[in-house]
């Protein structure tokens, strides 16, 4: 028998995502009621700018007092889409203390303080769901938390930031430079007025921390994730990758060590083969590979951002949390029993592509090769080129640690015959 008293929802934030959540809750109210088993009612919407016109959002629900809304006492679920650390952290904690469950899209907060939030939720018998915090509409968090919980996940590899993927895609397919591609992304609404979080890898790093924590059942914070953005990627890097039959993508890579005693989490540009499925991910789309012991390779693909796609993930969580409320149960909380250490980037082993500007005279290649040998870095291929009186070397290594490669590059810079290191990029996807 369906319950007649509605489950009341407080919405914190009514921007691009929040307004879509409000719209779907209103227009699909009957469907949501049927799927949940009880009516769901939007009880209030907290915003910072109440005078802003919000199409389809009932004005009588809008308030600037988020704290009072969360503390009302009759709220069953709080949906937080305001982002940032504060006041989101305090509001979510308050919601738990009032007995409400929380659906959040706040990747930055979850990456920094997810363990503490899970602890508060558990203490008060509440749910914390956050599918929308990673990869927009793509179902990824719940498959890792629930569908693959009986398996052993060894690696998560993917494109989790649409802005940077759009920029790199334009640099490759349109032949434009980084600045021009960023301008286009901004004009189309893919990049914020301040694109730092995207182009410097902060957004992807937060998502990597969340994914690594879920996949490996251990705590991984944002500070544990090695981060590099795409601002140093040049047209020459793109062209060099193309000559190798590769393309450049900003990847989030979370791996379990072969001995099973540690994990790594990193975000950086990398050259991947054109034959790799991630190479065909274009525009602002996201795609993530999950490699598990029993399930094998799984790929999740779709729009990673935007109002409607992200709202879809929020509403999916809302339905799940409301069902739990009706059944007097809670869903999966934090699973950090593994307590694995997070290895520093210096210990990560991968391949590298290094571009060197060198003097055009005999013996240079031998000197360069000697430094690689001295530091235990094996060379796979070398391409030497002289153009307009300028000489260059492109070296691709076999697998080496980041620490060994860094020491090699430091030694190369000290050579009189090496005029500069034009670029260093990791090579992935073998």
CSV table of C-alpha atoms in Angstrom, one decimal:
chain,number,residue,atom,x,y,z
A,1,UNK,CA,0.0,0.0,0.0
A,2,UNK,CA,1.4,3.4,-1.0
A,3,UNK,CA,2.1,5.9,1.7
A,4,UNK,CA,0.1,9.1,1.4
A,5,UNK,CA,2.3,11.4,3.5
A,6,UNK,CA,4.9,12.9,1.1
A,7,UNK,CA,8.6,12.7,1.7
A,8,UNK,CA,9.9,16.2,1.9
A,9,UNK,CA,13.0,17.4,0.1
A,10,UNK,CA,15.1,20.5,0.7
A,11,UNK,CA,17.1,21.7,-2.3
A,12,UNK,CA,20.3,23.6,-1.5
A,13,UNK,CA,21.3,25.5,-4.7
A,14,UNK,CA,19.3,26.4,-7.7
A,15,UNK,CA,21.8,27.1,-10.5
A,16,UNK,CA,22.2,25.1,-13.7
A,17,UNK,CA,21.9,21.7,-11.9
A,18,UNK,CA,19.5,22.7,-9.1
A,19,UNK,CA,17.0,24.3,-11.4
A,20,UNK,CA,16.9,21.1,-13.5
A,21,UNK,CA,16.4,19.0,-10.3
A,22,UNK,CA,13.4,21.3,-9.4
A,23,UNK,CA,12.0,21.1,-12.8
A,24,UNK,CA,12.1,17.3,-13.1
A,25,UNK,CA,10.7,16.9,-9.6
A,26,UNK,CA,7.8,19.0,-10.6
A,27,UNK,CA,7.1,17.7,-14.1
A,28,UNK,CA,7.7,14.0,-13.3
A,29,UNK,CA,6.1,14.0,-9.9
A,30,UNK,CA,3.6,11.2,-10.7
A,31,UNK,CA,6.4,8.9,-12.0
A,32,UNK,CA,8.6,9.6,-9.0
A,33,UNK,CA,5.7,8.8,-6.7
A,34,UNK,CA,5.2,5.5,-8.5
A,35,UNK,CA,8.8,4.6,-8.4
A,36,UNK,CA,9.4,5.5,-4.8
A,37,UNK,CA,6.2,4.2,-3.3
A,38,UNK,CA,5.2,7.6,-1.8
A,39,UNK,CA,4.8,11.2,-3.0
A,40,UNK,CA,7.9,13.3,-2.9
A,41,UNK,CA,7.5,17.0,-2.2
A,42,UNK,CA,9.9,19.8,-2.9
A,43,UNK,CA,9.6,21.7,0.5
A,44,UNK,CA,12.1,24.5,0.0
A,45,UNK,CA,14.9,25.8,-2.1
A,46,UNK,CA,17.8,27.7,-0.6
A,47,UNK,CA,19.6,30.2,-2.8
A,48,UNK,CA,22.0,33.1,-2.4
A,49,UNK,CA,20.3,35.5,-4.9
A,50,UNK,CA,16.5,35.3,-4.4
A,51,UNK,CA,15.8,38.0,-7.0
A,52,UNK,CA,17.2,36.0,-9.9
A,53,UNK,CA,14.6,34.7,-12.3
A,54,UNK,CA,14.3,31.0,-12.3
A,55,UNK,CA,12.0,29.5,-14.9
A,56,UNK,CA,9.5,27.0,-13.5
A,57,UNK,CA,10.7,27.3,-9.9
A,58,UNK,CA,7.9,28.2,-7.5
A,59,UNK,CA,8.9,31.6,-5.9
A,60,UNK,CA,7.1,30.6,-2.6
A,61,UNK,CA,9.7,27.8,-2.1
A,62,UNK,CA,12.7,30.1,-2.4
A,63,UNK,CA,14.6,31.2,0.7
A,64,UNK,CA,18.0,32.6,1.5
A,65,UNK,CA,18.2,30.9,4.9
A,66,UNK,CA,19.6,27.5,4.1
A,67,UNK,CA,20.3,26.7,7.8
A,68,UNK,CA,16.7,27.3,8.8
A,69,UNK,CA,15.5,25.1,5.9
A,70,UNK,CA,17.7,22.2,6.9
A,71,UNK,CA,16.7,22.6,10.5
A,72,UNK,CA,12.9,22.6,9.9
A,73,UNK,CA,12.5,19.1,11.4
A,74,UNK,CA,10.2,17.7,8.7
A,75,UNK,CA,12.8,17.4,6.0
A,76,UNK,CA,13.5,13.8,4.9
A,77,UNK,CA,16.1,14.4,2.3
A,78,UNK,CA,18.5,17.3,1.6
A,79,UNK,CA,19.8,17.7,-2.0
A,80,UNK,CA,23.0,19.7,-2.0
A,81,UNK,CA,24.2,21.2,-5.3
A,82,UNK,CA,25.8,24.4,-4.1
A,83,UNK,CA,29.3,23.1,-4.3
A,84,UNK,CA,32.4,24.2,-2.4
A,85,UNK,CA,33.5,23.3,1.1
A,86,UNK,CA,31.6,25.8,3.2
A,87,UNK,CA,28.7,26.3,3.9
A,88,UNK,CA,28.1,22.9,2.3
A,89,UNK,CA,29.9,20.9,4.9
A,90,UNK,CA,28.1,22.5,7.8
A,91,UNK,CA,24.7,22.3,6.1
A,92,UNK,CA,25.2,18.6,5.3
A,93,UNK,CA,26.3,17.8,8.8
A,94,UNK,CA,23.3,19.7,10.2
A,95,UNK,CA,21.0,17.7,7.9
A,96,UNK,CA,22.3,14.4,9.3
A,97,UNK,CA,21.9,15.7,12.8
A,98,UNK,CA,18.3,16.4,12.0
A,99,UNK,CA,17.8,12.8,10.8
A,100,UNK,CA,17.7,13.7,7.1
A,101,UNK,CA,19.6,11.8,4.4
A,102,UNK,CA,21.7,13.7,1.8
A,103,UNK,CA,22.2,13.6,-1.9
A,104,UNK,CA,25.2,15.6,-3.0
A,105,UNK,CA,27.0,16.5,-6.2
A,106,UNK,CA,29.9,18.1,-4.3
A,107,UNK,CA,33.1,16.4,-5.5
A,108,UNK,CA,35.4,18.9,-3.8
A,109,UNK,CA,33.9,18.4,-0.4
A,110,UNK,CA,33.7,14.6,-0.7
A,111,UNK,CA,37.3,14.3,-1.8
A,112,UNK,CA,38.5,16.4,1.1
A,113,UNK,CA,36.1,15.4,3.9
A,114,UNK,CA,34.2,12.3,2.7
A,115,UNK,CA,35.2,10.1,5.6
A,116,UNK,CA,34.0,12.5,8.3
A,117,UNK,CA,30.7,13.0,6.5
A,118,UNK,CA,30.1,9.3,6.2
A,119,UNK,CA,30.8,9.0,9.9
A,120,UNK,CA,28.2,11.6,10.8
A,121,UNK,CA,25.7,10.0,8.4
A,122,UNK,CA,26.2,6.6,10.0
A,123,UNK,CA,26.0,7.9,13.5
A,124,UNK,CA,22.5,9.4,12.7
A,125,UNK,CA,21.3,6.5,10.6
A,126,UNK,CA,21.2,8.5,7.4
A,127,UNK,CA,22.3,8.0,3.8
A,128,UNK,CA,24.9,9.9,1.9
A,129,UNK,CA,24.6,9.4,-1.9
A,130,UNK,CA,26.8,11.2,-4.5
A,131,UNK,CA,26.5,9.7,-7.9
A,132,UNK,CA,26.4,13.2,-9.5
A,133,UNK,CA,29.8,14.1,-8.0
A,134,UNK,CA,31.7,12.0,-10.6
A,135,UNK,CA,31.1,11.9,-14.3
A,136,UNK,CA,27.7,13.6,-14.5
A,137,UNK,CA,25.0,11.3,-15.8
A,138,UNK,CA,27.2,8.2,-16.1
A,139,UNK,CA,26.3,5.5,-13.6
A,140,UNK,CA,29.7,4.9,-12.0
A,141,UNK,CA,29.7,5.4,-8.2
A,142,UNK,CA,26.8,3.0,-7.6
A,143,UNK,CA,28.3,0.2,-9.8
A,144,UNK,CA,31.5,0.5,-7.8
A,145,UNK,CA,29.8,0.7,-4.5
A,146,UNK,CA,27.2,-2.0,-5.2
A,147,UNK,CA,27.4,-3.9,-8.4
A,148,UNK,CA,31.2,-4.7,-8.1
A,149,UNK,CA,31.4,-4.8,-4.4
A,150,UNK,CA,31.8,-8.6,-4.5
A,151,UNK,CA,34.7,-8.3,-7.0
A,152,UNK,CA,38.3,-7.0,-6.7
A,153,UNK,CA,38.8,-3.8,-8.7
A,154,UNK,CA,42.4,-3.4,-9.7
A,155,UNK,CA,42.3,-0.3,-11.9
A,156,UNK,CA,40.1,2.7,-12.8
A,157,UNK,CA,41.2,4.7,-15.9
A,158,UNK,CA,39.3,7.4,-17.6
A,159,UNK,CA,38.4,10.8,-18.9
A,160,UNK,CA,36.5,12.5,-16.1
A,161,UNK,CA,36.6,16.2,-17.1
A,162,UNK,CA,34.6,17.3,-20.2
A,163,UNK,CA,36.2,20.8,-20.5
A,164,UNK,CA,39.7,19.5,-20.8
A,165,UNK,CA,38.6,16.7,-23.2
A,166,UNK,CA,37.0,19.3,-25.4
A,167,UNK,CA,40.1,21.5,-25.5
A,168,UNK,CA,42.4,18.6,-26.3
A,169,UNK,CA,40.0,17.3,-28.9
A,170,UNK,CA,39.9,20.7,-30.6
A,171,UNK,CA,43.7,20.9,-30.5
A,172,UNK,CA,43.9,17.6,-32.4
A,173,UNK,CA,41.0,17.8,-34.8
A,174,UNK,CA,41.0,21.5,-35.4
A,175,UNK,CA,44.8,22.1,-35.3
A,176,UNK,CA,44.3,25.0,-32.9
A,177,UNK,CA,46.6,26.0,-30.0
A,178,UNK,CA,45.7,25.7,-26.4
A,179,UNK,CA,44.5,29.3,-26.0
A,180,UNK,CA,42.3,29.2,-29.0
A,181,UNK,CA,40.7,25.9,-27.9
A,182,UNK,CA,40.1,27.3,-24.4
A,183,UNK,CA,38.4,30.4,-25.9
A,184,UNK,CA,36.1,28.1,-27.9
A,185,UNK,CA,35.3,26.0,-24.9
A,186,UNK,CA,34.4,29.2,-22.9
A,187,UNK,CA,32.2,30.6,-25.7
A,188,UNK,CA,30.3,27.3,-25.8
A,189,UNK,CA,29.8,27.2,-22.1
A,190,UNK,CA,32.1,24.2,-21.4
A,191,UNK,CA,34.6,26.3,-19.5
A,192,UNK,CA,34.0,28.6,-16.6
A,193,UNK,CA,35.1,32.2,-16.6
A,194,UNK,CA,37.9,31.0,-14.3
A,195,UNK,CA,38.8,27.6,-15.8
A,196,UNK,CA,41.5,26.8,-13.3
A,197,UNK,CA,39.7,23.9,-11.6
A,198,UNK,CA,39.3,22.2,-14.9
A,199,UNK,CA,42.5,23.0,-16.9
A,200,UNK,CA,44.8,22.5,-13.9
A,201,UNK,CA,43.3,19.2,-13.1
A,202,UNK,CA,41.7,20.0,-9.7
A,203,UNK,CA,38.3,18.8,-10.8
A,204,UNK,CA,39.6,15.5,-12.2
A,205,UNK,CA,41.8,15.0,-9.1
A,206,UNK,CA,38.8,15.3,-6.7
A,207,UNK,CA,36.9,12.7,-8.8
A,208,UNK,CA,40.0,10.4,-8.8
A,209,UNK,CA,40.1,10.6,-5.0
A,210,UNK,CA,36.5,9.6,-4.7
A,211,UNK,CA,36.8,6.7,-7.3
A,212,UNK,CA,40.0,5.3,-5.7
A,213,UNK,CA,38.4,5.3,-2.3
A,214,UNK,CA,35.3,3.4,-3.4
A,215,UNK,CA,37.2,1.0,-5.8
A,216,UNK,CA,39.9,0.0,-3.4
A,217,UNK,CA,38.0,0.2,-0.1
A,218,UNK,CA,40.5,2.6,1.4
A,219,UNK,CA,40.7,6.3,2.2
A,220,UNK,CA,42.1,8.5,-0.5
A,221,UNK,CA,42.0,12.2,-0.1
A,222,UNK,CA,42.5,15.0,-2.6
A,223,UNK,CA,46.0,15.6,-1.3
A,224,UNK,CA,46.9,12.0,-2.1
A,225,UNK,CA,46.3,12.5,-5.8
A,226,UNK,CA,49.1,13.6,-8.1
A,227,UNK,CA,47.8,16.3,-10.3
A,228,UNK,CA,49.0,17.9,-13.6
A,229,UNK,CA,46.8,19.9,-15.9
A,230,UNK,CA,46.8,20.6,-19.6
A,231,UNK,CA,48.1,24.1,-19.7
A,232,UNK,CA,51.6,23.0,-20.8
A,233,UNK,CA,50.3,20.7,-23.7
A,234,UNK,CA,51.4,22.2,-27.0
A,235,UNK,CA,50.5,21.7,-30.6
A,236,UNK,CA,53.9,20.0,-31.0
A,237,UNK,CA,52.9,17.4,-28.4
A,238,UNK,CA,49.7,16.7,-30.3
A,239,UNK,CA,51.6,16.4,-33.5
A,240,UNK,CA,54.2,14.1,-32.0
A,241,UNK,CA,51.5,11.9,-30.5
A,242,UNK,CA,49.9,11.7,-34.0
A,243,UNK,CA,53.1,10.6,-35.6
A,244,UNK,CA,53.2,7.7,-33.0
A,245,UNK,CA,49.7,6.7,-33.8
A,246,UNK,CA,48.4,8.2,-30.5
A,247,UNK,CA,46.3,11.0,-29.1
A,248,UNK,CA,46.6,13.1,-25.9
A,249,UNK,CA,44.0,12.9,-23.2
A,250,UNK,CA,43.8,14.1,-19.6
A,251,UNK,CA,43.5,10.9,-17.6
A,252,UNK,CA,42.5,10.0,-14.1
A,253,UNK,CA,44.3,6.8,-13.2
A,254,UNK,CA,43.7,4.8,-10.0
A,255,UNK,CA,45.7,1.6,-9.5
A,256,UNK,CA,46.2,-1.1,-7.0
A,257,UNK,CA,49.9,-2.1,-6.7
A,258,UNK,CA,50.8,-5.6,-7.9
A,259,UNK,CA,51.6,-6.7,-4.4
A,260,UNK,CA,48.2,-5.4,-3.2
A,261,UNK,CA,49.7,-3.4,-0.4
A,262,UNK,CA,49.2,0.1,-1.8
A,263,UNK,CA,47.4,2.2,-4.3
A,264,UNK,CA,48.1,5.2,-6.5
A,265,UNK,CA,45.9,7.9,-7.8
A,266,UNK,CA,47.0,10.4,-10.4
A,267,UNK,CA,45.7,12.9,-13.0
A,268,UNK,CA,47.9,14.0,-15.9
A,269,UNK,CA,48.0,14.3,-19.7
A,270,UNK,CA,49.0,11.1,-21.4
A,271,UNK,CA,49.5,9.8,-24.9
A,272,UNK,CA,47.3,6.8,-25.6
A,273,UNK,CA,47.0,4.6,-28.8
A,274,UNK,CA,44.4,5.5,-31.3
A,275,UNK,CA,43.2,1.9,-31.0
A,276,UNK,CA,42.3,2.5,-27.4
A,277,UNK,CA,38.5,3.0,-26.8
A,278,UNK,CA,39.3,6.2,-24.8
A,279,UNK,CA,41.0,7.7,-27.9
A,280,UNK,CA,37.6,8.0,-29.6
A,281,UNK,CA,36.0,10.0,-26.7
A,282,UNK,CA,35.4,13.4,-28.3
A,283,UNK,CA,34.0,16.8,-27.4
A,284,UNK,CA,33.0,17.2,-23.7
A,285,UNK,CA,32.2,13.5,-23.1
A,286,UNK,CA,33.5,11.4,-20.3
A,287,UNK,CA,34.5,7.7,-20.3
A,288,UNK,CA,35.9,5.5,-17.6
A,289,UNK,CA,37.4,2.0,-17.7
A,290,UNK,CA,37.1,-0.2,-14.7
A,291,UNK,CA,39.3,-3.4,-14.6
A,292,UNK,CA,38.1,-6.0,-12.1
A,293,UNK,CA,39.4,-9.5,-11.3
A,294,UNK,CA,36.3,-11.4,-12.2
A,295,UNK,CA,34.3,-8.9,-14.3
A,296,UNK,CA,37.2,-8.0,-16.5
A,297,UNK,CA,37.2,-4.7,-18.4
A,298,UNK,CA,34.0,-2.5,-18.1
A,299,UNK,CA,33.6,0.8,-19.9
A,300,UNK,CA,31.2,3.6,-18.8
A,301,UNK,CA,30.6,6.4,-21.3
A,302,UNK,CA,28.4,9.5,-21.6
A,303,UNK,CA,28.0,13.2,-20.9
A,304,UNK,CA,30.0,14.1,-17.8
A,305,UNK,CA,28.5,17.5,-17.0
A,306,UNK,CA,25.6,19.8,-17.7
A,307,UNK,CA,22.4,20.6,-16.0
A,308,UNK,CA,20.1,17.9,-17.2
A,309,UNK,CA,22.7,15.0,-17.2
A,310,UNK,CA,23.9,15.8,-13.7
A,311,UNK,CA,20.3,16.3,-12.5
A,312,UNK,CA,19.5,12.8,-13.8
A,313,UNK,CA,22.2,11.4,-11.5
A,314,UNK,CA,20.8,13.5,-8.6
A,315,UNK,CA,17.3,12.2,-9.1
A,316,UNK,CA,18.5,8.6,-9.3
A,317,UNK,CA,20.1,9.0,-5.9
A,318,UNK,CA,17.0,10.8,-4.6
A,319,UNK,CA,14.8,7.8,-5.6
A,320,UNK,CA,17.1,5.4,-3.9
A,321,UNK,CA,17.4,7.4,-0.7
A,322,UNK,CA,13.6,7.9,-0.5
A,323,UNK,CA,13.1,4.1,-1.0
A,324,UNK,CA,15.5,3.5,1.9
A,325,UNK,CA,13.6,6.0,4.1
A,326,UNK,CA,10.3,4.1,3.4
A,327,UNK,CA,11.9,0.8,4.3
A,328,UNK,CA,13.6,2.1,7.4
A,329,UNK,CA,17.0,1.2,6.0
A,330,UNK,CA,20.2,2.8,4.7
A,331,UNK,CA,22.3,2.1,1.7
A,332,UNK,CA,26.0,1.4,1.6
A,333,UNK,CA,28.2,3.8,3.6
A,334,UNK,CA,32.0,4.2,3.6
A,335,UNK,CA,34.0,1.1,3.0
A,336,UNK,CA,37.6,1.7,4.1
A,337,UNK,CA,38.5,-1.6,5.7
A,338,UNK,CA,41.5,-2.1,3.5
A,339,UNK,CA,43.5,0.7,5.0
A,340,UNK,CA,45.9,0.6,2.0
A,341,UNK,CA,48.7,3.2,1.8
A,342,UNK,CA,48.8,5.7,-1.1
A,343,UNK,CA,52.2,5.5,-2.9
A,344,UNK,CA,53.8,8.8,-4.0
A,345,UNK,CA,54.1,9.7,-7.7
A,346,UNK,CA,57.8,9.0,-7.6
A,347,UNK,CA,57.2,5.3,-7.2
A,348,UNK,CA,54.7,5.1,-10.2
A,349,UNK,CA,56.2,3.2,-13.2
A,350,UNK,CA,55.1,4.2,-16.7
A,351,UNK,CA,56.5,5.1,-20.1
A,352,UNK,CA,57.6,8.6,-21.1
A,353,UNK,CA,57.8,10.7,-24.2
A,354,UNK,CA,60.5,13.4,-23.9
A,355,UNK,CA,61.3,16.1,-26.4
A,356,UNK,CA,64.7,17.7,-26.3
A,357,UNK,CA,66.2,20.8,-28.1
A,358,UNK,CA,69.8,19.9,-28.7
A,359,UNK,CA,72.9,21.2,-30.5
A,360,UNK,CA,73.4,20.0,-34.1
A,361,UNK,CA,76.7,18.3,-33.8
A,362,UNK,CA,78.2,14.8,-33.5
A,363,UNK,CA,78.0,12.9,-30.3
A,364,UNK,CA,74.8,14.5,-28.9
A,365,UNK,CA,72.8,11.3,-29.2
A,366,UNK,CA,75.5,9.3,-27.4
A,367,UNK,CA,75.6,11.8,-24.5
A,368,UNK,CA,71.8,11.8,-24.1
A,369,UNK,CA,71.7,8.0,-24.3
A,370,UNK,CA,74.5,7.8,-21.7
A,371,UNK,CA,72.4,9.8,-19.2
A,372,UNK,CA,69.4,7.6,-19.6
A,373,UNK,CA,71.6,4.5,-19.1
A,374,UNK,CA,73.2,6.1,-16.0
A,375,UNK,CA,69.9,6.5,-14.3
A,376,UNK,CA,68.5,3.1,-15.3
A,377,UNK,CA,66.0,4.4,-17.8
A,378,UNK,CA,65.8,2.2,-20.9
A,379,UNK,CA,65.1,3.8,-24.3
A,380,UNK,CA,62.6,2.3,-26.6
A,381,UNK,CA,62.9,4.6,-29.6
A,382,UNK,CA,64.7,7.8,-30.6
A,383,UNK,CA,63.7,10.2,-33.4
A,384,UNK,CA,66.2,12.9,-34.4
A,385,UNK,CA,65.3,15.8,-36.6
A,386,UNK,CA,67.1,18.9,-37.9
A,387,UNK,CA,64.9,21.7,-39.3
A,388,UNK,CA,65.9,25.3,-40.1
A,389,UNK,CA,69.2,24.8,-38.3
A,390,UNK,CA,67.5,23.6,-35.1
A,391,UNK,CA,68.0,20.1,-33.9
A,392,UNK,CA,65.7,18.0,-31.7
A,393,UNK,CA,65.5,14.6,-30.2
A,394,UNK,CA,62.3,12.7,-29.3
A,395,UNK,CA,62.9,9.9,-26.9
A,396,UNK,CA,60.3,7.3,-25.9
A,397,UNK,CA,61.3,5.2,-22.9
A,398,UNK,CA,60.4,1.7,-21.7
A,399,UNK,CA,58.7,1.6,-18.3
A,400,UNK,CA,60.5,3.6,-15.6
A,401,UNK,CA,59.7,5.2,-12.3
A,402,UNK,CA,58.8,8.9,-12.1
A,403,UNK,CA,61.7,9.4,-9.7
A,404,UNK,CA,64.2,7.8,-12.2
A,405,UNK,CA,62.8,9.9,-15.1
A,406,UNK,CA,63.0,13.1,-13.0
A,407,UNK,CA,66.7,12.4,-12.2
A,408,UNK,CA,67.4,11.7,-15.8
A,409,UNK,CA,65.8,14.9,-17.0
A,410,UNK,CA,67.8,16.9,-14.4
A,411,UNK,CA,71.0,15.4,-15.7
A,412,UNK,CA,70.0,16.2,-19.3
A,413,UNK,CA,69.4,19.8,-18.4
A,414,UNK,CA,73.0,20.1,-17.2
A,415,UNK,CA,74.5,19.0,-20.5
A,416,UNK,CA,76.0,21.7,-22.7
A,417,UNK,CA,74.6,20.0,-25.7
A,418,UNK,CA,71.0,20.0,-24.5
A,419,UNK,CA,69.5,23.5,-25.0
A,420,UNK,CA,66.2,22.7,-23.4
A,421,UNK,CA,63.5,20.2,-22.5
A,422,UNK,CA,60.6,21.0,-24.8
A,423,UNK,CA,58.1,18.6,-23.3
A,424,UNK,CA,57.6,15.5,-21.1
A,425,UNK,CA,54.5,13.4,-21.3
A,426,UNK,CA,53.6,10.0,-20.0
A,427,UNK,CA,52.6,7.2,-22.4
A,428,UNK,CA,49.6,5.0,-21.3
A,429,UNK,CA,47.2,2.5,-22.6
A,430,UNK,CA,49.4,-0.4,-23.6
